[in-house]
CSV table of C-alpha atoms in Angstrom, one decimal:
chain,number,residue,atom,x,y,z
D,1,MET,CA,186.5,102.4,70.0
D,2,PRO,CA,190.0,102.9,70.6
D,3,LYS,CA,192.2,101.5,68.6
D,4,GLN,CA,194.9,99.0,70.7
D,5,VAL,CA,192.2,97.4,71.9
D,6,ASP,CA,191.0,96.5,68.4
D,7,HIS,CA,194.6,96.3,67.8
D,8,ARG,CA,194.4,92.8,69.6
D,9,GLU,CA,190.9,91.5,69.4
D,10,ARG,CA,191.9,91.0,65.7
D,11,ARG,CA,195.2,89.4,67.2
D,12,GLU,CA,192.9,86.8,69.8
D,13,THR,CA,190.0,87.0,67.0
D,14,ILE,CA,193.6,85.5,64.3
D,15,ALA,CA,195.1,82.9,67.3
D,16,ARG,CA,191.4,81.5,68.6
D,17,ALA,CA,191.6,81.8,64.2
D,18,LEU,CA,194.7,78.5,64.9
D,19,TRP,CA,194.0,77.0,67.7
D,20,ARG,CA,190.0,76.1,65.4
D,21,VAL,CA,192.6,75.0,62.5
D,22,VAL,CA,194.9,73.6,65.0
D,23,GLU,CA,192.3,71.4,66.3
D,24,GLN,CA,191.4,70.4,63.4
D,25,GLN,CA,194.0,69.5,60.9
D,26,GLY,CA,196.7,70.2,63.1
D,27,TRP,CA,200.2,72.1,63.7
D,28,THR,CA,201.6,70.6,60.5
D,29,ARG,CA,198.6,71.7,58.3
D,30,ALA,CA,198.2,74.7,59.8
D,31,THR,CA,199.6,77.4,56.9
D,32,MET,CA,199.5,80.8,57.7
D,33,ARG,CA,196.8,81.1,54.3
D,34,GLU,CA,195.0,78.6,56.1
D,35,ILE,CA,194.2,80.4,59.2
D,36,ALA,CA,193.7,83.4,57.0
D,37,ARG,CA,190.6,81.4,55.9
D,38,GLU,CA,189.1,80.2,59.2
D,39,ALA,CA,189.4,83.6,60.8
D,40,ASP,CA,187.8,85.5,57.8
D,41,ALA,CA,189.7,87.5,56.8
D,42,SER,CA,192.8,88.2,53.8
D,43,LEU,CA,196.5,86.7,53.7
D,44,GLY,CA,198.0,89.7,54.4
D,45,GLN,CA,195.3,91.3,57.2
D,46,VAL,CA,197.3,88.4,59.0
D,47,GLN,CA,200.8,89.0,58.6
D,48,HIS,CA,199.5,92.6,59.7
D,49,TYR,CA,199.5,91.3,63.0
D,50,PHE,CA,202.0,88.6,62.5
D,51,SER,CA,204.8,88.8,61.6
D,52,SER,CA,205.2,85.3,61.0
D,53,ARG,CA,204.1,81.4,62.1
D,54,THR,CA,206.1,81.2,64.7
D,55,ALA,CA,205.1,84.8,66.4
D,56,MET,CA,201.4,83.9,65.5
D,57,LEU,CA,201.5,80.7,67.3
D,58,VAL,CA,203.3,82.3,70.4
D,59,PHE,CA,201.1,84.8,71.1
D,60,ALA,CA,198.6,81.6,71.0
D,61,MET,CA,199.7,79.7,73.4
D,62,GLU,CA,200.4,82.5,74.9
D,63,PHE,CA,195.8,83.6,75.1
D,64,ALA,CA,195.6,79.9,75.5
D,65,SER,CA,197.5,79.7,78.7
D,66,GLU,CA,195.6,82.9,80.1
D,67,GLN,CA,192.3,81.7,79.4
D,68,THR,CA,193.7,78.1,80.8
D,69,SER,CA,194.3,80.7,84.3
D,70,GLN,CA,190.3,82.0,83.3
D,71,ARG,CA,188.4,79.1,83.9
D,72,VAL,CA,190.3,78.3,86.5
D,73,THR,CA,190.1,81.2,88.1
D,74,ARG,CA,186.1,81.7,87.7
D,75,ASN,CA,185.7,77.3,88.0
D,76,LEU,CA,187.1,77.9,91.7
D,77,ASP,CA,185.9,80.7,92.1
D,78,ARG,CA,182.2,79.2,91.8
D,79,LEU,CA,183.0,77.2,94.9
D,80,GLY,CA,183.0,79.1,97.1
D,81,SER,CA,186.8,81.6,98.6
D,82,PRO,CA,189.0,80.2,99.5
D,83,PRO,CA,189.5,78.6,97.7
D,84,HIS,CA,190.7,74.9,98.9
D,85,PRO,CA,193.3,73.2,98.4
D,86,ARG,CA,192.8,69.7,96.3
D,87,ASP,CA,190.0,71.9,94.9
D,88,VAL,CA,192.4,73.9,93.0
D,89,LEU,CA,194.6,71.3,91.7
D,90,ARG,CA,191.7,69.2,90.2
D,91,VAL,CA,189.8,72.0,88.4
D,92,THR,CA,193.4,73.5,87.3
D,93,LEU,CA,193.8,69.3,86.2
D,94,MET,CA,190.7,69.4,84.6
D,95,GLU,CA,191.2,72.2,83.0
D,96,MET,CA,194.4,71.2,81.5
D,97,LEU,CA,193.2,67.7,80.8
D,98,PRO,CA,191.4,68.0,77.3
D,99,LEU,CA,188.2,67.0,78.9
D,100,HIS,CA,186.0,69.1,77.6
D,101,PRO,CA,185.9,71.1,73.7
D,102,ASP,CA,188.0,74.2,75.0
D,103,ALA,CA,189.9,72.8,77.4
D,104,ARG,CA,190.7,70.5,74.2
D,105,ALA,CA,190.8,73.8,71.8
D,106,THR,CA,193.8,74.8,74.7
D,107,SER,CA,195.3,71.1,74.9
D,108,ARG,CA,196.0,71.0,71.7
D,109,MET,CA,197.1,73.9,70.4
D,110,SER,CA,199.6,73.1,74.2
D,111,ALA,CA,200.4,69.7,72.3
D,112,ALA,CA,200.7,71.5,68.9
D,113,TYR,CA,203.4,74.8,70.6
D,114,THR,CA,205.7,72.2,72.2
D,115,LEU,CA,206.4,70.2,70.2
D,116,GLU,CA,207.6,73.1,67.7
D,117,ALA,CA,209.7,74.3,70.2
D,118,LEU,CA,211.6,71.5,71.4
D,119,HIS,CA,213.2,72.6,68.1
D,120,ASP,CA,212.9,75.7,67.8
D,121,PRO,CA,215.2,78.1,69.9
D,122,GLN,CA,213.5,81.5,69.4
D,123,LEU,CA,210.4,79.4,71.5
D,124,HIS,CA,212.9,76.2,73.8
D,125,GLU,CA,213.7,79.0,76.8
D,126,GLN,CA,209.8,80.0,76.8
D,127,ALA,CA,208.8,77.4,77.0
D,128,ARG,CA,210.9,75.2,79.3
D,129,LEU,CA,210.0,78.6,81.0
D,130,GLY,CA,206.8,78.2,81.5
D,131,LEU,CA,206.7,74.7,82.8
D,132,HIS,CA,208.8,75.3,85.2
D,133,ASP,CA,207.1,78.3,86.3
D,134,GLY,CA,203.3,76.0,86.6
D,135,ARG,CA,206.0,73.7,88.6
D,136,ALA,CA,207.6,76.2,91.2
D,137,LEU,CA,203.7,77.3,91.5
D,138,THR,CA,202.4,73.4,91.6
D,139,GLU,CA,204.9,72.8,94.8
D,140,ARG,CA,204.3,75.7,97.1
D,141,LEU,CA,200.9,75.4,97.6
D,142,ILE,CA,201.7,71.5,98.4
D,143,ARG,CA,203.6,72.7,100.4
D,144,GLN,CA,201.7,74.7,102.3
D,145,ALA,CA,199.3,72.2,102.2
D,146,ILE,CA,201.0,70.1,104.2
D,147,THR,CA,202.2,73.2,106.6
D,148,ASP,CA,198.6,73.8,107.1
D,149,GLY,CA,197.4,70.2,107.6
D,150,HIS,CA,195.5,68.9,104.5
D,151,ILE,CA,198.1,66.7,103.2
D,152,PRO,CA,200.2,64.5,105.1
D,153,ALA,CA,203.3,65.8,106.2
D,154,ASP,CA,205.5,63.0,105.8
D,155,ARG,CA,204.5,63.6,102.4
D,156,GLU,CA,207.3,64.8,99.7
D,157,PRO,CA,205.8,68.3,98.6
D,158,ALA,CA,209.0,67.4,94.9
D,159,ILE,CA,208.3,64.3,94.5
D,160,GLU,CA,204.4,64.9,94.6
D,161,THR,CA,204.8,67.8,92.7
D,162,ASN,CA,205.8,65.5,89.7
D,163,LEU,CA,203.8,62.8,90.1
D,164,LEU,CA,200.6,65.6,90.2
D,165,LEU,CA,202.2,66.9,86.2
D,166,ALA,CA,202.9,64.0,85.3
D,167,LEU,CA,198.8,62.9,85.4
D,168,THR,CA,198.9,65.6,82.2
D,169,GLY,CA,199.9,62.3,81.0
D,170,PHE,CA,196.1,61.2,80.4
D,171,THR,CA,196.2,62.9,77.1
D,172,PRO,CA,196.8,61.4,74.6
D,173,LEU,CA,193.9,58.0,76.2
D,174,LEU,CA,191.6,61.0,76.0
D,175,ASP,CA,192.3,62.0,73.0
D,176,PHE,CA,192.0,58.5,71.2
D,177,ASP,CA,189.0,57.6,73.4
D,178,VAL,CA,190.8,55.0,75.1
D,179,ILE,CA,189.2,56.2,78.4
D,180,ASP,CA,187.0,58.8,78.4
D,181,PRO,CA,186.1,62.1,80.4
D,182,ASP,CA,184.7,59.9,83.8
D,183,ALA,CA,187.2,57.6,84.1
D,184,ALA,CA,189.9,60.6,83.9
D,185,LEU,CA,188.0,62.4,86.3
D,186,THR,CA,187.6,59.5,88.8
D,187,ALA,CA,191.2,58.9,88.2
D,188,ILE,CA,192.3,61.8,89.9
D,189,ASP,CA,189.8,62.0,92.2
D,190,TYR,CA,191.2,59.2,93.2
D,191,TYR,CA,194.4,60.5,93.7
D,192,LEU,CA,193.9,63.3,94.4
D,193,ASP,CA,191.9,61.6,97.6
D,194,LYS,CA,195.1,59.6,98.3
D,195,LEU,CA,196.9,63.0,98.4
D,196,PHE,CA,194.8,64.5,101.3
D,197,ALA,CA,194.4,61.7,103.4
D,198,CYS,CA,194.6,64.1,106.1
D,199,THR,CA,191.7,64.1,108.2
D,200,PRO,CA,189.5,67.2,109.5
D,201,GLN,CA,192.4,69.3,111.7
D,202,PRO,CA,190.5,69.7,115.6
D,203,PRO,CA,188.6,72.7,116.2
D,204,GLU,CA,192.2,74.5,118.4
D,205,ARG,CA,191.4,75.5,121.3
B,1,MET,CA,222.2,37.8,51.9
B,2,PRO,CA,218.5,37.2,50.9
B,3,LYS,CA,216.8,39.5,49.2
B,4,GLN,CA,213.3,40.0,51.5
B,5,VAL,CA,215.7,40.5,54.7
B,6,ASP,CA,217.9,43.2,52.8
B,7,HIS,CA,214.4,44.9,51.9
B,8,ARG,CA,213.7,45.0,55.8
B,9,GLU,CA,218.2,45.9,56.3
B,10,ARG,CA,217.3,49.4,54.3
B,11,ARG,CA,213.9,49.6,55.8
B,12,GLU,CA,214.9,49.9,59.2
B,13,THR,CA,217.5,52.3,58.3
B,14,ILE,CA,216.0,54.9,56.8
B,15,ALA,CA,213.4,54.6,59.1
B,16,ARG,CA,216.2,54.9,62.2
B,17,ALA,CA,217.3,58.4,58.9
B,18,LEU,CA,213.7,60.0,60.5
B,19,TRP,CA,213.9,59.0,63.6
B,20,ARG,CA,217.5,61.0,64.0
B,21,VAL,CA,215.5,63.6,62.0
B,22,VAL,CA,212.6,63.5,63.6
B,23,GLU,CA,215.1,63.6,67.2
B,24,GLN,CA,216.9,66.0,66.7
B,25,GLN,CA,214.3,69.1,64.2
B,26,GLY,CA,210.7,67.1,64.8
B,27,TRP,CA,209.0,66.1,62.8
B,28,THR,CA,207.8,69.3,60.8
B,29,ARG,CA,211.2,69.6,59.9
B,30,ALA,CA,211.1,66.2,58.1
B,31,THR,CA,210.6,66.3,54.5
B,32,MET,CA,212.4,62.3,52.0
B,33,ARG,CA,214.5,64.6,51.1
B,34,GLU,CA,216.0,65.6,54.6
B,35,ILE,CA,215.0,61.5,55.9
B,36,ALA,CA,217.8,60.6,52.4
B,37,ARG,CA,220.3,63.2,53.2
B,38,GLU,CA,219.7,61.2,56.6
B,39,ALA,CA,220.2,57.6,54.7
B,40,ASP,CA,223.3,59.1,53.1
B,41,ALA,CA,221.3,58.4,50.0
B,42,SER,CA,218.8,59.1,47.2
B,43,LEU,CA,215.4,60.5,47.5
B,44,GLY,CA,214.6,58.0,44.7
B,45,GLN,CA,216.2,55.0,47.0
B,46,VAL,CA,214.1,56.2,49.4
B,47,GLN,CA,211.0,56.6,47.3
B,48,HIS,CA,211.6,53.3,46.4
B,49,TYR,CA,211.3,51.8,50.1
B,50,PHE,CA,208.4,53.7,50.7
B,51,SER,CA,205.2,55.6,48.9
B,52,SER,CA,205.0,58.5,50.6
B,53,ARG,CA,206.2,59.9,54.4
B,54,THR,CA,203.1,58.8,55.7
B,55,ALA,CA,203.8,55.5,55.0
B,56,MET,CA,207.6,56.4,56.1
B,57,LEU,CA,205.9,57.7,60.0
B,58,VAL,CA,203.7,54.2,60.5
B,59,PHE,CA,206.5,52.1,59.7
B,60,ALA,CA,209.0,53.7,61.9
B,61,MET,CA,206.8,54.2,64.9
B,62,GLU,CA,206.5,50.1,64.7
B,63,PHE,CA,210.2,50.2,64.0
B,64,ALA,CA,210.1,52.1,67.2
B,65,SER,CA,207.5,50.0,69.4
B,66,GLU,CA,210.0,46.7,68.7
B,67,GLN,CA,213.0,49.0,69.9
B,68,THR,CA,211.8,49.7,73.2
B,69,SER,CA,209.7,46.0,73.6
B,70,GLN,CA,213.0,44.8,72.2
B,71,ARG,CA,214.9,46.6,75.8
B,72,VAL,CA,212.7,46.2,78.3
B,73,THR,CA,212.3,43.2,77.6
B,74,ARG,CA,216.8,42.5,77.4
B,75,ASN,CA,216.2,44.7,80.8
B,76,LEU,CA,213.9,42.3,82.4
B,77,ASP,CA,216.4,39.6,81.0
B,78,ARG,CA,218.5,41.4,83.5
B,79,LEU,CA,217.1,40.5,86.7
B,80,GLY,CA,216.4,37.4,85.9
B,81,SER,CA,213.1,35.0,85.3
B,82,PRO,CA,210.1,35.2,86.4
B,83,PRO,CA,209.9,38.8,86.6
B,84,HIS,CA,207.8,40.4,89.5
B,85,PRO,CA,205.6,42.7,88.4
B,86,ARG,CA,206.2,45.4,90.7
B,87,ASP,CA,209.9,45.2,87.4
B,88,VAL,CA,208.1,45.1,84.2
B,89,LEU,CA,206.2,48.2,85.2
B,90,ARG,CA,208.7,50.2,86.1
B,91,VAL,CA,210.4,49.1,83.3
B,92,THR,CA,208.0,49.5,80.5
B,93,LEU,CA,207.6,52.8,82.0
B,94,MET,CA,211.3,53.9,82.3
B,95,GLU,CA,211.3,52.8,78.3
B,96,MET,CA,208.4,54.9,77.4
B,97,LEU,CA,210.4,58.1,79.0
B,98,PRO,CA,212.9,59.8,77.2
B,99,LEU,CA,215.0,59.4,80.1
B,100,HIS,CA,218.7,58.3,78.0
B,101,PRO,CA,219.0,58.4,73.8
B,102,ASP,CA,217.0,55.2,72.1
B,103,ALA,CA,214.2,55.9,75.0
B,104,ARG,CA,214.6,59.6,73.9
B,105,ALA,CA,214.2,58.6,70.6
B,106,THR,CA,211.2,56.9,70.7
B,107,SER,CA,210.3,58.7,73.1
B,108,ARG,CA,209.7,62.1,70.5
B,109,MET,CA,208.8,59.5,67.9
B,110,SER,CA,206.1,58.0,69.3
B,111,ALA,CA,204.8,62.4,70.8
B,112,ALA,CA,205.4,63.5,66.7
B,113,TYR,CA,203.6,60.1,65.3
B,114,THR,CA,200.6,61.0,68.3
B,115,LEU,CA,200.1,64.1,66.6
B,116,GLU,CA,199.7,63.5,63.2
B,117,ALA,CA,197.7,60.4,63.9
B,118,LEU,CA,195.1,63.0,65.4
B,119,HIS,CA,194.3,64.4,62.0
B,120,ASP,CA,195.0,61.4,60.3
B,121,PRO,CA,192.1,59.0,59.8
B,122,GLN,CA,195.1,56.4,58.3
B,123,LEU,CA,197.0,56.7,61.2
B,124,HIS,CA,194.0,56.7,64.1
B,125,GLU,CA,193.1,53.6,64.4
B,126,GLN,CA,196.5,52.3,64.2
B,127,ALA,CA,197.2,55.0,67.2
B,128,ARG,CA,194.2,54.0,68.8
B,129,LEU,CA,194.4,50.4,68.6
B,130,GLY,CA,198.7,50.9,70.1
B,131,LEU,CA,196.6,52.6,72.8
B,132,HIS,CA,194.3,50.7,73.7
B,133,ASP,CA,195.9,47.1,73.5
B,134,GLY,CA,199.0,48.3,75.9
B,135,ARG,CA,196.0,49.3,79.0
B,136,ALA,CA,194.9,46.3,78.2
B,137,LEU,CA,197.9,44.3,78.9
B,138,THR,CA,198.4,46.7,81.9
B,139,GLU,CA,196.2,46.2,83.1
B,140,ARG,CA,195.7,42.2,82.9
B,141,LEU,CA,199.0,42.8,85.4
B,142,ILE,CA,197.9,44.5,87.1
B,143,ARG,CA,194.5,42.4,88.1
B,144,GLN,CA,197.3,39.7,88.5
B,145,ALA,CA,199.4,41.3,90.3
B,146,ILE,CA,196.5,41.9,92.8
B,147,THR,CA,195.3,38.4,91.9
B,148,ASP,CA,198.9,36.6,93.5
B,149,GLY,CA,199.0,39.0,96.6
B,150,HIS,CA,201.3,41.5,95.4
B,151,ILE,CA,199.3,45.0,95.0
B,152,PRO,CA,196.7,45.1,97.7
B,153,ALA,CA,193.2,43.2,97.0
B,154,ASP,CA,191.4,46.8,98.0
B,155,ARG,CA,193.1,49.0,95.2
B,156,GLU,CA,190.8,49.1,91.6
B,157,PRO,CA,192.7,47.9,88.4
B,158,ALA,CA,191.4,50.2,85.6
B,159,ILE,CA,192.2,53.6,88.3
B,160,GLU,CA,195.3,52.3,88.6
B,161,THR,CA,195.7,51.5,85.0
B,162,ASN,CA,194.7,54.4,84.0
B,163,LEU,CA,196.7,56.4,86.9
B,164,LEU,CA,200.1,54.2,86.2
B,165,LEU,CA,199.9,55.1,81.9
B,166,ALA,CA,199.5,59.1,82.7
B,167,LEU,CA,203.0,59.4,84.7
B,168,THR,CA,203.7,58.3,81.0
B,169,GLY,CA,202.9,63.0,81.3
B,170,PHE,CA,206.3,63.4,82.6
B,171,THR,CA,207.5,63.0,79.0
B,172,PRO,CA,206.7,67.3,79.1
B,173,LEU,CA,209.2,67.9,82.0
B,174,LEU,CA,211.8,65.4,80.8
B,175,ASP,CA,212.8,67.0,77.5
B,176,PHE,CA,212.6,70.3,78.8
B,177,ASP,CA,214.9,69.9,81.5
B,178,VAL,CA,212.3,70.7,84.1
B,179,ILE,CA,213.0,68.2,86.0
B,180,ASP,CA,216.2,65.5,86.0
B,181,PRO,CA,216.2,61.9,85.3
B,182,ASP,CA,216.4,60.3,88.7
B,183,ALA,CA,213.8,63.0,89.6
B,184,ALA,CA,211.0,61.2,87.1
B,185,LEU,CA,213.3,58.3,88.4
B,186,THR,CA,212.7,59.1,91.7
B,187,ALA,CA,208.9,59.6,92.1
B,188,ILE,CA,208.1,56.1,89.7
B,189,ASP,CA,210.1,54.3,92.1
B,190,TYR,CA,208.4,56.4,95.4
B,191,TYR,CA,204.9,55.9,93.2
B,192,LEU,CA,204.6,51.5,92.6
B,193,ASP,CA,206.6,51.5,96.8
B,194,LYS,CA,202.8,53.1,97.5
B,195,LEU,CA,200.9,50.4,94.8
B,196,PHE,CA,203.0,47.6,95.9
B,197,ALA,CA,202.4,48.4,99.1
B,198,CYS,CA,201.6,44.6,100.7
B,199,THR,CA,203.1,42.4,103.1
B,200,PRO,CA,205.2,39.9,102.5
B,201,GLN,CA,202.8,36.9,102.0
B,202,PRO,CA,203.0,33.9,104.7
B,203,PRO,CA,204.6,30.4,103.2
B,204,GLU,CA,201.1,28.3,102.7
B,205,ARG,CA,201.3,25.1,105.4
């Protein structure tokens, strides 16, 4: 196996070990030593791949975002192409919330990262840009859906974007079993049905 | 001053020091020593009032919840009584989001507490109950608003409750300046206008 691929794979294995430690014990307890134990590696090996706990967190977060995007793409592919904007928003929200084990791991990872980034100048700008880009992408999708007649033309794209992103606030309710995954999905579908409340367009003549 | 009042006051002073450290540096860096420094006290004094970092976090969170409730009550009192259910929901959401310095301090406190509670069996049940009770209170308010004709009768109270609570998801967007406080308030008002979309009731004959 080429050395570079092996290097990347080792880093991903360690990142997954970090996810598991963060999910099961929290970021506070995710020491380099604990992550090494979980990755079945020595502390020296982990330090070879990551110079610091922060460097590892940055990589683990980027990897979590990639994995989340891939899950979204796979789910949309299953629905046939081109995907309807309602499905894109539904699947994206579903993969950002702790509704199943993989999404729970990346959601916990993201919560730990966000809280750490608030106070770490190295992470702050990266976290801000990630949120900013996600918001810009969502707003573009909503504007296009209005143009294409899927969302009523009197909806205000910036406000609708902010409200949709705020729905990630289901996370603590799900994490503490205050509501179950079905209740979150029902609420998301109810919300999206109201947003996409257009009568079907008549066929062009 | 009676000794018990003094004891409570000292604990509140230390809790406020903890809030400031959590807000400015994050929970990871909130050691007993750092909190003592911020409270202008010795480590021994802090340990006299709190047996552990967890005990301090529990008290600081209860105190933050009390302070948030008091801010909500004060804001509602200013609007005249009895308060309209739309105002109750608006003011409560506003005080839960990091929209001004006091609310930011209690919001950061609450985020740190929630993340810690996920993995600490001592805190887990307290956090779950807090979220559960807040949800139950909101659902009662919404059911009453439907009964009183403020919210259309075809709205489903459980779903509306979950969606409203999910709007606390504005927090990271505000914390990282991805949206500004005005944008969050505009979105909340837009959302509440749609929820309270009843024509005024005709006077009883």
